[in-house]
């Protein structure tokens, strides 16, 4: 049976809050953000979502970034206590595809909500990566925040670009 939230009841009054709770909620970067010479995870200044206690959310998004191959990039989600679930991103793997193809290998691992994953960079390309996941909140409400940093400290800036976005849909 498909999950949906909320389930309106016959005779229930439709309010703005009820209608809004049925809609996907999107957080979007409105400015580029760069980080250099740091491997310490920090919340992205825009990609933070306020989640309700006891809720279940699906998440999809699009992350546009640049990083040189030396620092690379690492992502994780900071979540409230006892939040469970998984997330994944399709990201460039280390090195290129078969000789002469100009392609990249793709990493497809899934991650626990408490785990980070490293993405690779190239000195001549801006990358985008689709990201998705499911977050099962415990009895604690709080923010789901995309955190990121360089994987290896380097003076060359790693950048997350304007218009990267994450959309959350409450399903239970």
Tab-separated table of N, CA, C and O in Angstrom, residues 27-35 41-49 63 75-76 144-148 159-161 164 166:
chain	number	residue	atom	x	y	z
A	27	UNK	N	14.559	22.864	-0.203
A	27	UNK	CA	15.579	23.814	0.216
A	27	UNK	C	16.559	23.938	-0.947
A	27	UNK	O	16.895	22.950	-1.599
A	28	UNK	N	16.980	25.194	-1.231
A	28	UNK	CA	17.799	25.464	-2.420
A	28	UNK	C	18.912	26.433	-2.060
A	28	UNK	O	18.705	27.382	-1.308
A	29	UNK	N	20.092	26.189	-2.613
A	29	UNK	CA	21.199	27.114	-2.405
A	29	UNK	C	20.943	28.383	-3.218
A	29	UNK	O	20.669	28.321	-4.403
A	30	UNK	N	21.058	29.510	-2.548
A	30	UNK	CA	20.852	30.797	-3.213
A	30	UNK	C	22.165	31.538	-3.433
A	30	UNK	O	22.160	32.651	-3.940
A	31	UNK	N	23.269	30.920	-3.073
A	31	UNK	CA	24.595	31.502	-3.298
A	31	UNK	C	25.631	30.385	-3.311
A	31	UNK	O	25.469	29.371	-2.634
A	32	UNK	N	26.685	30.594	-4.097
A	32	UNK	CA	27.803	29.649	-4.078
A	32	UNK	C	28.445	29.666	-2.694
A	32	UNK	O	28.436	30.693	-2.004
A	33	UNK	N	29.005	28.533	-2.313
A	33	UNK	CA	29.702	28.433	-1.026
A	33	UNK	C	30.990	27.665	-1.254
A	33	UNK	O	30.973	26.588	-1.848
A	34	UNK	N	32.117	28.234	-0.804
A	34	UNK	CA	33.395	27.544	-0.993
A	34	UNK	C	34.057	27.292	0.348
A	34	UNK	O	33.869	28.035	1.308
A	35	UNK	N	34.826	26.217	0.373
A	35	UNK	CA	35.591	25.840	1.563
A	35	UNK	C	36.963	25.379	1.099
A	35	UNK	O	37.077	24.600	0.156
A	41	UNK	N	33.608	18.678	8.778
A	41	UNK	CA	32.248	18.818	8.280
A	41	UNK	C	31.582	20.046	8.890
A	41	UNK	O	31.747	20.323	10.084
A	42	UNK	N	30.819	20.756	8.080
A	42	UNK	CA	30.013	21.887	8.552
A	42	UNK	C	28.714	21.889	7.760
A	42	UNK	O	28.678	21.475	6.591
A	43	UNK	N	27.639	22.351	8.412
A	43	UNK	CA	26.351	22.453	7.727
A	43	UNK	C	26.478	23.368	6.514
A	43	UNK	O	27.120	24.421	6.587
A	44	UNK	N	25.858	22.991	5.413
A	44	UNK	CA	25.709	23.905	4.301
A	44	UNK	C	24.806	25.046	4.779
A	44	UNK	O	23.856	24.816	5.526
A	45	UNK	N	25.078	26.259	4.350
A	45	UNK	CA	24.303	27.398	4.844
A	45	UNK	C	22.878	27.433	4.314
A	45	UNK	O	22.044	28.157	4.862
A	46	UNK	N	22.556	26.666	3.288
A	46	UNK	CA	21.216	26.699	2.691
A	46	UNK	C	20.479	25.365	2.731
A	46	UNK	O	19.254	25.347	2.757
A	47	UNK	N	21.183	24.262	2.691
A	47	UNK	CA	20.558	22.948	2.519
A	47	UNK	C	20.261	22.290	3.866
A	47	UNK	O	20.789	21.238	4.215
A	48	UNK	N	19.378	22.960	4.626
A	48	UNK	CA	18.961	22.522	5.960
A	48	UNK	C	17.442	22.466	5.976
A	48	UNK	O	16.767	23.423	5.554
A	49	UNK	N	16.887	21.354	6.458
A	49	UNK	CA	15.438	21.132	6.473
A	49	UNK	C	14.967	20.847	7.889
A	49	UNK	O	15.550	20.016	8.575
A	63	UNK	N	22.987	18.069	-6.502
A	63	UNK	CA	24.102	18.804	-5.940
A	63	UNK	C	25.105	19.107	-7.053
A	63	UNK	O	25.586	18.198	-7.726
A	75	UNK	N	30.522	14.276	1.800
A	75	UNK	CA	29.194	14.710	2.231
A	75	UNK	C	28.679	13.786	3.309
A	75	UNK	O	28.996	12.603	3.332
A	76	UNK	N	27.825	14.339	4.156
A	76	UNK	CA	27.059	13.548	5.108
A	76	UNK	C	25.846	14.380	5.512
A	76	UNK	O	25.745	15.554	5.175
A	144	UNK	N	17.534	18.323	9.463
A	144	UNK	CA	18.332	17.430	8.625
A	144	UNK	C	19.200	18.375	7.803
A	144	UNK	O	18.685	19.155	7.007
A	145	UNK	N	20.501	18.349	8.038
A	145	UNK	CA	21.404	19.309	7.397
A	145	UNK	C	22.437	18.581	6.548
A	145	UNK	O	23.108	17.663	7.033
A	146	UNK	N	22.555	18.999	5.289
A	146	UNK	CA	23.645	18.494	4.468
A	146	UNK	C	24.928	19.127	4.992
A	146	UNK	O	25.010	20.346	5.143
A	147	UNK	N	25.912	18.297	5.298
A	147	UNK	CA	27.218	18.777	5.727
A	147	UNK	C	28.243	18.352	4.692
A	147	UNK	O	28.121	17.284	4.094
A	148	UNK	N	29.256	19.181	4.518
A	148	UNK	CA	30.290	18.845	3.561
A	148	UNK	C	31.612	19.496	3.931
A	148	UNK	O	31.662	20.435	4.723
A	159	UNK	N	33.748	23.871	-3.982
A	159	UNK	CA	32.595	24.773	-4.086
A	159	UNK	C	31.306	23.984	-4.264
A	159	UNK	O	31.241	23.084	-5.109
A	160	UNK	N	30.261	24.322	-3.498
A	160	UNK	CA	28.895	23.890	-3.780
A	160	UNK	C	28.190	25.093	-4.393
A	160	UNK	O	28.236	26.196	-3.840
A	161	UNK	N	27.536	24.870	-5.525
A	161	UNK	CA	27.018	25.973	-6.327
A	161	UNK	C	25.557	26.303	-6.067
A	161	UNK	O	24.760	25.442	-5.665
A	164	UNK	N	21.833	24.253	-6.252
A	164	UNK	CA	21.776	22.884	-5.733
A	164	UNK	C	20.522	22.830	-4.862
A	164	UNK	O	20.141	23.839	-4.263
A	166	UNK	N	17.501	20.215	-2.442
A	166	UNK	CA	17.010	18.976	-1.849
A	166	UNK	C	15.512	19.145	-1.602
A	166	UNK	O	15.085	20.175	-1.067
